[in-house]
Amino acid sequence: MNASSGAKMANLLTKLAIPAGLLLTGVDYSMYDVQGGSRGVIFDRISGVQKQVVGEGTHFLVPWLQKAVIFDVRTKPKSIATNTGTKDLQMVSLTLRLLHRPDVQQLPRIYQNLGLDYDERVLPSVGNEVLKSIVAQFDAAELITQREIVSQKIRDELATRAGEFGIRLEDVSITHMTFGPEFTKAVEQKQIAQQDAERAKFLVEKAEQERQAAVIRAEGEAESAECISKALSKVGDGLLSIRRLEASKDIAQTLARSSQVTYLPSARNSGSGEGESSGNSLLLNIGR
């Protein structure tokens, strides 16, 4: 009886193992996980894409009949580069950096119309179209001086266009902007011309200052001469005599300190005593 009971038990376990294994396999296939930063969309073979968006966590579905499609809804960067013309027909190369994510509520429509690679299907074409249309409204110089306004226009227009496809833009910025060689050369020549103009303006102002200084100096000298003339007219020859005596005194002191000066007696007064006392030296004959 023990052997018979063991055989029955083995047969029973064998019969139960197959359904249990099938049940566990079915449960495993019917479970799926939605990771953090992701959302799920259910595709049903009978009814198509369901409108309900599945949040994070572990969920169940009907194996084979249903399939879970997982979307990454975190913000992702995207770069768009284009070459286009400005309002004044200058070529400019622009690179745009986008931070985008899908609209969670529109994930079923995004999956139906675009698929998982929705950003690659929409953003390059829309971005190039918006860039070309906005840049064509500005001159090349305005793209530099009004860069913030240009960025704002691109951001608003691109956000509107991307929103039509269920894509939200978190940030739009111009990371690179270069112009053609003709425009770059023209800008350099303009800067050189402005520097030359500033230098010429400085030279003109300097000459004007020097002219004014010369005029003021001449006016001062004229006033000084006029004052001296008035003083001389009042005192007569007295001032000139004093100036003459001062000059003669300076000359006499200079000659007296010189070792190469020889004292000569006055020939006119050599025979008289008065001449010897007052004119025996050329240095002392300053009164004549």
Tab-separated table of N, CA and C in Angstrom, residues 41-204:
chain	number	residue	atom	x	y	z
A	41	VAL	N	1.103	52.651	-22.552
A	41	VAL	CA	-0.081	52.681	-23.408
A	41	VAL	C	-0.393	51.231	-23.798
A	42	ILE	N	-1.641	50.851	-23.698
A	42	ILE	CA	-2.050	49.472	-23.980
A	42	ILE	C	-2.623	49.382	-25.389
A	43	PHE	N	-2.046	48.445	-26.159
A	43	PHE	CA	-2.578	48.145	-27.489
A	43	PHE	C	-3.356	46.846	-27.415
A	44	ASP	N	-4.611	46.901	-27.784
A	44	ASP	CA	-5.495	45.734	-27.781
A	44	ASP	C	-5.716	45.286	-29.217
A	45	ARG	N	-5.566	43.982	-29.463
A	45	ARG	CA	-5.711	43.465	-30.820
A	45	ARG	C	-7.138	43.601	-31.357
A	46	ILE	N	-8.076	43.741	-30.459
A	46	ILE	CA	-9.469	43.835	-30.878
A	46	ILE	C	-9.907	45.294	-30.983
A	47	SER	N	-9.657	46.077	-29.915
A	47	SER	CA	-10.157	47.461	-29.869
A	47	SER	C	-9.111	48.498	-30.259
A	48	GLY	N	-7.871	48.085	-30.475
A	48	GLY	CA	-6.822	49.030	-30.844
A	48	GLY	C	-6.177	49.679	-29.628
A	49	VAL	N	-5.652	50.880	-29.812
A	49	VAL	CA	-4.959	51.579	-28.727
A	49	VAL	C	-5.988	52.115	-27.744
A	50	GLN	N	-5.825	51.748	-26.482
A	50	GLN	CA	-6.734	52.235	-25.456
A	50	GLN	C	-6.410	53.682	-25.087
A	51	LYS	N	-7.444	54.417	-24.698
A	51	LYS	CA	-7.280	55.830	-24.384
A	51	LYS	C	-6.664	56.067	-23.005
A	52	GLN	N	-6.673	55.073	-22.168
A	52	GLN	CA	-6.165	55.245	-20.810
A	52	GLN	C	-4.637	55.143	-20.795
A	53	VAL	N	-4.002	56.045	-20.065
A	53	VAL	CA	-2.551	56.040	-19.903
A	53	VAL	C	-2.222	55.353	-18.580
A	54	VAL	N	-1.310	54.398	-18.624
A	54	VAL	CA	-0.947	53.618	-17.448
A	54	VAL	C	0.220	54.295	-16.735
A	55	GLY	N	0.066	54.493	-15.420
A	55	GLY	CA	1.105	55.144	-14.639
A	55	GLY	C	2.181	54.181	-14.171
A	56	GLU	N	3.044	54.655	-13.277
A	56	GLU	CA	4.160	53.855	-12.785
A	56	GLU	C	3.663	52.729	-11.883
A	57	GLY	N	4.430	51.617	-11.895
A	57	GLY	CA	4.087	50.482	-11.044
A	57	GLY	C	3.937	49.196	-11.836
A	58	THR	N	3.406	48.146	-11.169
A	58	THR	CA	3.178	46.835	-11.787
A	58	THR	C	1.702	46.708	-12.155
A	59	HIS	N	1.458	46.239	-13.377
A	59	HIS	CA	0.086	46.158	-13.886
A	59	HIS	C	-0.106	44.830	-14.612
A	60	PHE	N	-1.395	44.536	-14.918
A	60	PHE	CA	-1.752	43.279	-15.571
A	60	PHE	C	-2.398	43.573	-16.916
A	61	LEU	N	-2.229	42.632	-17.837
A	61	LEU	CA	-2.901	42.676	-19.135
A	61	LEU	C	-3.217	41.254	-19.588
A	62	VAL	N	-3.954	41.159	-20.656
A	62	VAL	CA	-4.313	39.851	-21.210
A	62	VAL	C	-3.210	39.427	-22.172
A	63	PRO	N	-2.497	38.361	-21.873
A	63	PRO	CA	-1.409	37.947	-22.763
A	63	PRO	C	-1.892	37.700	-24.193
A	64	TRP	N	-1.021	37.981	-25.124
A	64	TRP	CA	-1.235	37.862	-26.570
A	64	TRP	C	-2.272	38.851	-27.081
A	65	LEU	N	-3.378	39.023	-26.339
A	65	LEU	CA	-4.430	39.922	-26.794
A	65	LEU	C	-4.035	41.376	-26.608
A	66	GLN	N	-3.272	41.670	-25.567
A	66	GLN	CA	-2.874	43.045	-25.266
A	66	GLN	C	-1.351	43.149	-25.180
A	67	LYS	N	-0.870	44.344	-25.494
A	67	LYS	CA	0.570	44.613	-25.422
A	67	LYS	C	0.785	45.992	-24.803
A	68	ALA	N	1.748	46.067	-23.897
A	68	ALA	CA	2.060	47.339	-23.239
A	68	ALA	C	3.189	48.037	-23.994
A	69	VAL	N	2.958	49.327	-24.329
A	69	VAL	CA	3.966	50.154	-24.992
A	69	VAL	C	4.420	51.206	-23.994
A	70	ILE	N	5.715	51.216	-23.689
A	70	ILE	CA	6.254	52.094	-22.643
A	70	ILE	C	6.891	53.325	-23.297
A	71	PHE	N	6.507	54.509	-22.803
A	71	PHE	CA	7.059	55.789	-23.262
A	71	PHE	C	7.913	56.390	-22.147
A	72	ASP	N	9.049	56.947	-22.534
A	72	ASP	CA	9.865	57.740	-21.605
A	72	ASP	C	9.344	59.178	-21.640
A	73	VAL	N	8.809	59.654	-20.530
A	73	VAL	CA	8.205	60.990	-20.493
A	73	VAL	C	9.115	62.013	-19.819
A	74	ARG	N	10.360	61.659	-19.587
A	74	ARG	CA	11.298	62.624	-19.007
A	74	ARG	C	11.785	63.595	-20.088
A	75	THR	N	12.239	64.762	-19.630
A	75	THR	CA	12.717	65.793	-20.559
A	75	THR	C	14.013	65.341	-21.226
A	76	LYS	N	14.068	65.493	-22.540
A	76	LYS	CA	15.236	65.066	-23.309
A	76	LYS	C	15.719	66.206	-24.194
A	77	PRO	N	17.034	66.281	-24.448
A	77	PRO	CA	17.557	67.341	-25.328
A	77	PRO	C	17.521	66.909	-26.794
A	78	LYS	N	17.437	67.925	-27.643
A	78	LYS	CA	17.454	67.689	-29.082
A	78	LYS	C	18.090	68.889	-29.766
A	79	SER	N	19.048	68.662	-30.655
A	79	SER	CA	19.717	69.744	-31.374
A	79	SER	C	19.255	69.759	-32.822
A	80	ILE	N	19.015	70.973	-33.327
A	80	ILE	CA	18.583	71.169	-34.711
A	80	ILE	C	19.503	72.200	-35.343
A	81	ALA	N	20.109	71.886	-36.462
A	81	ALA	CA	21.009	72.789	-37.172
A	81	ALA	C	20.451	73.070	-38.564
A	82	THR	N	20.614	74.314	-39.003
A	82	THR	CA	20.123	74.688	-40.326
A	82	THR	C	20.921	75.852	-40.875
A	83	ASN	N	20.942	75.984	-42.190
A	83	ASN	CA	21.522	77.134	-42.893
A	83	ASN	C	20.385	77.849	-43.618
A	84	THR	N	20.272	79.123	-43.377
A	84	THR	CA	19.180	79.879	-43.969
A	84	THR	C	19.621	81.299	-44.264
A	85	GLY	N	18.759	82.064	-44.935
A	85	GLY	CA	19.070	83.431	-45.318
A	85	GLY	C	18.324	84.438	-44.472
A	86	THR	N	18.951	85.592	-44.244
A	86	THR	CA	18.344	86.665	-43.475
A	86	THR	C	17.542	87.590	-44.398
A	87	LYS	N	16.972	88.625	-43.809
A	87	LYS	CA	16.165	89.574	-44.569
A	87	LYS	C	17.002	90.316	-45.612
A	88	ASP	N	18.274	90.580	-45.281
A	88	ASP	CA	19.165	91.258	-46.220
A	88	ASP	C	20.014	90.273	-47.018
A	89	LEU	N	19.527	89.034	-47.148
A	89	LEU	CA	20.119	88.006	-48.016
A	89	LEU	C	21.523	87.588	-47.591
A	90	GLN	N	21.770	87.590	-46.279
A	90	GLN	CA	23.015	87.066	-45.745
A	90	GLN	C	22.788	85.642	-45.242
A	91	MET	N	23.728	84.750	-45.529
A	91	MET	CA	23.597	83.373	-45.074
A	91	MET	C	24.064	83.256	-43.624
A	92	VAL	N	23.283	82.510	-42.839
A	92	VAL	CA	23.609	82.327	-41.425
A	92	VAL	C	23.395	80.859	-41.064
A	93	SER	N	24.299	80.350	-40.239
A	93	SER	CA	24.215	78.971	-39.762
A	93	SER	C	23.779	78.996	-38.299
A	94	LEU	N	22.675	78.317	-37.993
A	94	LEU	CA	22.098	78.323	-36.655
A	94	LEU	C	22.007	76.907	-36.108
A	95	THR	N	22.254	76.792	-34.804
A	95	THR	CA	22.044	75.527	-34.102
A	95	THR	C	21.115	75.798	-32.925
A	96	LEU	N	20.027	75.050	-32.861
A	96	LEU	CA	19.002	75.233	-31.841
A	96	LEU	C	19.002	74.022	-30.917
A	97	ARG	N	18.909	74.284	-29.605
A	97	ARG	CA	18.855	73.203	-28.619
A	97	ARG	C	17.486	73.219	-27.954
A	98	LEU	N	16.796	72.074	-28.027
A	98	LEU	CA	15.450	71.950	-27.474
A	98	LEU	C	15.445	70.986	-26.300
A	99	LEU	N	14.698	71.325	-25.270
A	99	LEU	CA	14.398	70.399	-24.180
A	99	LEU	C	12.910	70.078	-24.284
A	100	HIS	N	12.588	68.821	-24.566
A	100	HIS	CA	11.206	68.462	-24.879
A	100	HIS	C	10.809	67.197	-24.144
A	101	ARG	N	9.505	66.997	-24.065
A	101	ARG	CA	8.921	65.772	-23.517
A	101	ARG	C	7.520	65.613	-24.099
A	102	PRO	N	6.997	64.406	-24.114
A	102	PRO	CA	5.650	64.222	-24.661
A	102	PRO	C	4.580	64.645	-23.661
A	103	ASP	N	3.451	65.079	-24.176
A	103	ASP	CA	2.297	65.364	-23.330
A	103	ASP	C	1.704	64.027	-22.894
A	104	VAL	N	1.691	63.784	-21.584
A	104	VAL	CA	1.280	62.473	-21.068
A	104	VAL	C	-0.140	62.127	-21.490
A	105	GLN	N	-1.023	63.096	-21.470
A	105	GLN	CA	-2.422	62.812	-21.796
A	105	GLN	C	-2.614	62.480	-23.274
A	106	GLN	N	-1.652	62.836	-24.101
A	106	GLN	CA	-1.781	62.585	-25.536
A	106	GLN	C	-0.914	61.415	-26.011
A	107	LEU	N	-0.414	60.622	-25.090
A	107	LEU	CA	0.432	59.493	-25.476
A	107	LEU	C	-0.296	58.497	-26.394
A	108	PRO	N	-1.566	58.155	-26.149
A	108	PRO	CA	-2.234	57.247	-27.108
A	108	PRO	C	-2.274	57.814	-28.525
A	109	ARG	N	-2.567	59.116	-28.664
A	109	ARG	CA	-2.602	59.724	-30.004
A	109	ARG	C	-1.206	59.778	-30.614
A	110	ILE	N	-0.191	60.045	-29.789
A	110	ILE	CA	1.188	60.065	-30.287
A	110	ILE	C	1.582	58.687	-30.808
A	111	TYR	N	1.206	57.647	-30.058
A	111	TYR	CA	1.558	56.289	-30.495
A	111	TYR	C	0.810	55.920	-31.765
A	112	GLN	N	-0.430	56.328	-31.872
A	112	GLN	CA	-1.214	56.013	-33.063
A	112	GLN	C	-0.663	56.701	-34.308
A	113	ASN	N	-0.256	57.973	-34.165
A	113	ASN	CA	0.110	58.774	-35.334
A	113	ASN	C	1.603	58.802	-35.622
A	114	LEU	N	2.436	58.732	-34.583
A	114	LEU	CA	3.871	58.939	-34.778
A	114	LEU	C	4.733	57.761	-34.348
A	115	GLY	N	4.325	57.047	-33.305
A	115	GLY	CA	5.151	55.952	-32.814
A	115	GLY	C	6.086	56.402	-31.700
A	116	LEU	N	6.962	55.495	-31.313
A	116	LEU	CA	7.873	55.779	-30.208
A	116	LEU	C	8.935	56.818	-30.579
A	117	ASP	N	9.315	56.899	-31.852
A	117	ASP	CA	10.320	57.865	-32.290
A	117	ASP	C	9.664	59.161	-32.770
A	118	TYR	N	8.684	59.634	-32.013
A	118	TYR	CA	7.917	60.823	-32.394
A	118	TYR	C	8.804	62.057	-32.534
A	119	ASP	N	9.801	62.193	-31.660
A	119	ASP	CA	10.644	63.394	-31.701
A	119	ASP	C	11.477	63.451	-32.966
A	120	GLU	N	11.975	62.314	-33.439
A	120	GLU	CA	12.752	62.293	-34.673
A	120	GLU	C	11.881	62.565	-35.901
A	121	ARG	N	10.625	62.252	-35.813
A	121	ARG	CA	9.724	62.467	-36.932
A	121	ARG	C	9.253	63.918	-37.029
A	122	VAL	N	9.140	64.601	-35.886
A	122	VAL	CA	8.499	65.912	-35.863
A	122	VAL	C	9.492	67.061	-35.722
A	123	LEU	N	10.353	67.008	-34.720
A	123	LEU	CA	11.145	68.181	-34.351
A	123	LEU	C	12.109	68.655	-35.439
A	124	PRO	N	12.855	67.804	-36.140
A	124	PRO	CA	13.764	68.338	-37.175
A	124	PRO	C	13.054	69.125	-38.267
A	125	SER	N	11.953	68.588	-38.779
A	125	SER	CA	11.251	69.281	-39.857
A	125	SER	C	10.580	70.551	-39.364
A	126	VAL	N	9.896	70.474	-38.232
A	126	VAL	CA	9.235	71.655	-37.686
A	126	VAL	C	10.266	72.710	-37.279
A	127	GLY	N	11.358	72.263	-36.661
A	127	GLY	CA	12.390	73.211	-36.234
A	127	GLY	C	13.019	73.948	-37.401
A	128	ASN	N	13.333	73.245	-38.479
A	128	ASN	CA	13.906	73.907	-39.652
A	128	ASN	C	12.935	74.901	-40.276
A	129	GLU	N	11.667	74.540	-40.334
A	129	GLU	CA	10.671	75.433	-40.912
A	129	GLU	C	10.542	76.708	-40.090
A	130	VAL	N	10.467	76.568	-38.773
A	130	VAL	CA	10.318	77.739	-37.903
A	130	VAL	C	11.570	78.614	-37.958
A	131	LEU	N	12.735	78.019	-37.930
A	131	LEU	CA	13.973	78.793	-37.996
A	131	LEU	C	14.052	79.612	-39.274
A	132	LYS	N	13.747	78.995	-40.387
A	132	LYS	CA	13.831	79.711	-41.660
A	132	LYS	C	12.826	80.861	-41.724
A	133	SER	N	11.620	80.643	-41.223
A	133	SER	CA	10.602	81.686	-41.292
A	133	SER	C	10.911	82.850	-40.349
A	134	ILE	N	11.449	82.582	-39.173
A	134	ILE	CA	11.743	83.652	-38.205
A	134	ILE	C	12.998	84.419	-38.611
A	135	VAL	N	14.052	83.722	-39.018
A	135	VAL	CA	15.301	84.382	-39.392
A	135	VAL	C	15.095	85.294	-40.589
A	136	ALA	N	14.206	84.915	-41.504
A	136	ALA	CA	13.950	85.727	-42.692
A	136	ALA	C	13.299	87.070	-42.353
A	137	GLN	N	12.830	87.258	-41.116
A	137	GLN	CA	12.200	88.513	-40.711
A	137	GLN	C	13.205	89.537	-40.182
A	138	PHE	N	14.473	89.150	-40.024
A	138	PHE	CA	15.469	90.029	-39.421
A	138	PHE	C	16.667	90.180	-40.353
A	139	ASP	N	17.322	91.351	-40.237
A	139	ASP	CA	18.605	91.542	-40.903
A	139	ASP	C	19.691	90.800	-40.134
A	140	ALA	N	20.849	90.645	-40.778
A	140	ALA	CA	21.954	89.938	-40.123
A	140	ALA	C	22.405	90.665	-38.862
A	141	ALA	N	22.467	91.999	-38.926
A	141	ALA	CA	22.883	92.752	-37.741
A	141	ALA	C	21.856	92.633	-36.627
A	142	GLU	N	20.571	92.572	-36.972
A	142	GLU	CA	19.527	92.458	-35.951
A	142	GLU	C	19.566	91.106	-35.252
A	143	LEU	N	20.028	90.076	-35.941
A	143	LEU	CA	20.147	88.771	-35.293
A	143	LEU	C	21.133	88.822	-34.130
A	144	ILE	N	22.108	89.735	-34.217
A	144	ILE	CA	23.097	89.873	-33.147
A	144	ILE	C	22.597	90.819	-32.064
A	145	THR	N	22.103	91.981	-32.478
A	145	THR	CA	21.693	92.988	-31.496
A	145	THR	C	20.361	92.647	-30.829
A	146	GLN	N	19.505	91.868	-31.504
A	146	GLN	CA	18.198	91.519	-30.956
A	146	GLN	C	18.067	90.003	-30.782
A	147	ARG	N	19.120	89.404	-30.293
A	147	ARG	CA	19.142	87.941	-30.194
A	147	ARG	C	18.065	87.407	-29.254
A	148	GLU	N	17.800	88.111	-28.153
A	148	GLU	CA	16.788	87.656	-27.210
A	148	GLU	C	15.404	87.686	-27.837
A	149	ILE	N	15.122	88.721	-28.632
A	149	ILE	CA	13.823	88.796	-29.304
A	149	ILE	C	13.686	87.666	-30.321
A	150	VAL	N	14.753	87.402	-31.057
A	150	VAL	CA	14.725	86.306	-32.037
A	150	VAL	C	14.478	84.972	-31.337
A	151	SER	N	15.173	84.745	-30.221
A	151	SER	CA	14.992	83.490	-29.484
A	151	SER	C	13.561	83.348	-28.979
A	152	GLN	N	12.988	84.445	-28.499
A	152	GLN	CA	11.615	84.393	-27.993
A	152	GLN	C	10.624	84.067	-29.105
A	153	LYS	N	10.806	84.671	-30.268
A	153	LYS	CA	9.916	84.377	-31.397
A	153	LYS	C	10.036	82.914	-31.820
A	154	ILE	N	11.262	82.418	-31.876
A	154	ILE	CA	11.462	81.012	-32.249
A	154	ILE	C	10.826	80.101	-31.211
A	155	ARG	N	11.003	80.436	-29.934
A	155	ARG	CA	10.443	79.615	-28.857
A	155	ARG	C	8.921	79.559	-28.935
A	156	ASP	N	8.295	80.718	-29.105
A	156	ASP	CA	6.827	80.745	-29.147
A	156	ASP	C	6.285	79.989	-30.361
A	157	GLU	N	6.876	80.252	-31.519
A	157	GLU	CA	6.380	79.609	-32.732
A	157	GLU	C	6.616	78.091	-32.695
A	158	LEU	N	7.776	77.680	-32.217
A	158	LEU	CA	8.089	76.252	-32.185
A	158	LEU	C	7.245	75.523	-31.141
A	159	ALA	N	6.975	76.194	-30.011
A	159	ALA	CA	6.119	75.566	-28.998
A	159	ALA	C	4.703	75.356	-29.539
A	160	THR	N	4.210	76.314	-30.316
A	160	THR	CA	2.873	76.174	-30.906
A	160	THR	C	2.825	75.023	-31.900
A	161	ARG	N	3.846	74.957	-32.773
A	161	ARG	CA	3.856	73.899	-33.778
A	161	ARG	C	4.049	72.525	-33.147
A	162	ALA	N	4.947	72.416	-32.178
A	162	ALA	CA	5.180	71.117	-31.543
A	162	ALA	C	3.969	70.679	-30.731
A	163	GLY	N	3.245	71.648	-30.129
A	163	GLY	CA	2.052	71.300	-29.369
A	163	GLY	C	0.974	70.655	-30.215
A	164	GLU	N	0.960	70.934	-31.519
A	164	GLU	CA	-0.010	70.302	-32.409
A	164	GLU	C	0.214	68.800	-32.526
A	165	PHE	N	1.428	68.352	-32.225
A	165	PHE	CA	1.752	66.923	-32.294
A	165	PHE	C	1.838	66.287	-30.909
A	166	GLY	N	1.449	67.018	-29.875
A	166	GLY	CA	1.479	66.467	-28.522
A	166	GLY	C	2.848	66.507	-27.869
A	167	ILE	N	3.693	67.435	-28.300
A	167	ILE	CA	5.041	67.553	-27.743
A	167	ILE	C	5.145	68.880	-27.006
A	168	ARG	N	5.645	68.847	-25.804
A	168	ARG	CA	5.839	70.055	-25.002
A	168	ARG	C	7.319	70.428	-24.974
A	169	LEU	N	7.574	71.711	-25.135
A	169	LEU	CA	8.941	72.221	-25.106
A	169	LEU	C	9.199	72.907	-23.771
A	170	GLU	N	10.215	72.454	-23.065
A	170	GLU	CA	10.577	73.060	-21.788
A	170	GLU	C	11.511	74.257	-21.972
A	171	ASP	N	12.369	74.206	-22.990
A	171	ASP	CA	13.306	75.308	-23.218
A	171	ASP	C	13.779	75.260	-24.668
A	172	VAL	N	13.982	76.463	-25.223
A	172	VAL	CA	14.509	76.601	-26.580
A	172	VAL	C	15.592	77.670	-26.546
A	173	SER	N	16.775	77.363	-27.021
A	173	SER	CA	17.878	78.328	-26.982
A	173	SER	C	18.749	78.174	-28.219
A	174	ILE	N	19.307	79.308	-28.655
A	174	ILE	CA	20.244	79.323	-29.780
A	174	ILE	C	21.652	79.119	-29.219
A	175	THR	N	22.277	78.032	-29.569
A	175	THR	CA	23.603	77.720	-29.035
A	175	THR	C	24.736	78.072	-29.993
A	176	HIS	N	24.413	78.272	-31.266
A	176	HIS	CA	25.473	78.531	-32.244
A	176	HIS	C	24.905	79.399	-33.353
A	177	MET	N	25.677	80.448	-33.732
A	177	MET	CA	25.251	81.333	-34.814
A	177	MET	C	26.494	81.848	-35.521
A	178	THR	N	26.647	81.540	-36.783
A	178	THR	CA	27.770	82.032	-37.574
A	178	THR	C	27.245	82.554	-38.904
A	179	PHE	N	27.940	83.570	-39.427
A	179	PHE	CA	27.541	84.187	-40.684
A	179	PHE	C	28.533	83.815	-41.777
A	180	GLY	N	28.165	84.148	-43.004
A	180	GLY	CA	29.021	83.863	-44.140
A	180	GLY	C	30.271	84.722	-44.134
A	181	PRO	N	31.294	84.346	-44.929
A	181	PRO	CA	32.560	85.101	-44.931
A	181	PRO	C	32.389	86.535	-45.413
A	182	GLU	N	31.444	86.788	-46.329
A	182	GLU	CA	31.250	88.158	-46.825
A	182	GLU	C	30.770	89.070	-45.718
A	183	PHE	N	29.794	88.591	-44.947
A	183	PHE	CA	29.267	89.426	-43.863
A	183	PHE	C	30.310	89.626	-42.769
A	184	THR	N	31.054	88.568	-42.453
A	184	THR	CA	32.101	88.697	-41.427
A	184	THR	C	33.152	89.719	-41.841
A	185	LYS	N	33.544	89.691	-43.109
A	185	LYS	CA	34.520	90.657	-43.603
A	185	LYS	C	33.957	92.069	-43.568
A	186	ALA	N	32.675	92.226	-43.921
A	186	ALA	CA	32.052	93.550	-43.885
A	186	ALA	C	31.992	94.089	-42.463
A	187	VAL	N	31.714	93.228	-41.503
A	187	VAL	CA	31.678	93.664	-40.102
A	187	VAL	C	33.061	94.109	-39.635
A	188	GLU	N	34.090	93.352	-40.018
A	188	GLU	CA	35.448	93.732	-39.641
A	188	GLU	C	35.831	95.083	-40.245
A	189	GLN	N	35.492	95.289	-41.523
A	189	GLN	CA	35.801	96.570	-42.163
A	189	GLN	C	35.036	97.709	-41.510
A	190	LYS	N	33.804	97.464	-41.111
A	190	LYS	CA	33.021	98.494	-40.431
A	190	LYS	C	33.650	98.852	-39.089
A	191	GLN	N	34.112	97.851	-38.357
A	191	GLN	CA	34.756	98.120	-37.076
A	191	GLN	C	36.043	98.919	-37.259
A	192	ILE	N	36.814	98.572	-38.284
A	192	ILE	CA	38.047	99.313	-38.552
A	192	ILE	C	37.723	100.764	-38.906
A	193	ALA	N	36.680	100.958	-39.738
A	193	ALA	CA	36.285	102.323	-40.107
A	193	ALA	C	35.826	103.122	-38.889
A	194	GLN	N	35.094	102.479	-37.997
A	194	GLN	CA	34.651	103.167	-36.779
A	194	GLN	C	35.834	103.541	-35.902
A	195	GLN	N	36.821	102.649	-35.803
A	195	GLN	CA	38.008	102.959	-35.009
A	195	GLN	C	38.788	104.119	-35.624
A	196	ASP	N	38.908	104.116	-36.967
A	196	ASP	CA	39.594	105.230	-37.631
A	196	ASP	C	38.838	106.541	-37.413
A	197	ALA	N	37.512	106.491	-37.470
A	197	ALA	CA	36.721	107.701	-37.238
A	197	ALA	C	36.900	108.217	-35.811
A	198	GLU	N	36.923	107.307	-34.849
A	198	GLU	CA	37.133	107.721	-33.463
A	198	GLU	C	38.526	108.322	-33.282
A	199	ARG	N	39.524	107.740	-33.957
A	199	ARG	CA	40.887	108.270	-33.852
A	199	ARG	C	40.959	109.668	-34.474
A	200	ALA	N	40.326	109.844	-35.648
A	200	ALA	CA	40.325	111.164	-36.283
A	200	ALA	C	39.586	112.181	-35.421
A	201	LYS	N	38.498	111.772	-34.810
A	201	LYS	CA	37.757	112.668	-33.917
A	201	LYS	C	38.620	113.084	-32.738
A	202	PHE	N	39.390	112.142	-32.196
A	202	PHE	CA	40.279	112.469	-31.081
A	202	PHE	C	41.355	113.469	-31.502
A	203	LEU	N	41.914	113.261	-32.702
A	203	LEU	CA	42.946	114.185	-33.177
A	203	LEU	C	42.379	115.587	-33.393
A	204	VAL	N	41.146	115.654	-33.909
A	204	VAL	CA	40.516	116.963	-34.107
A	204	VAL	C	40.282	117.649	-32.764
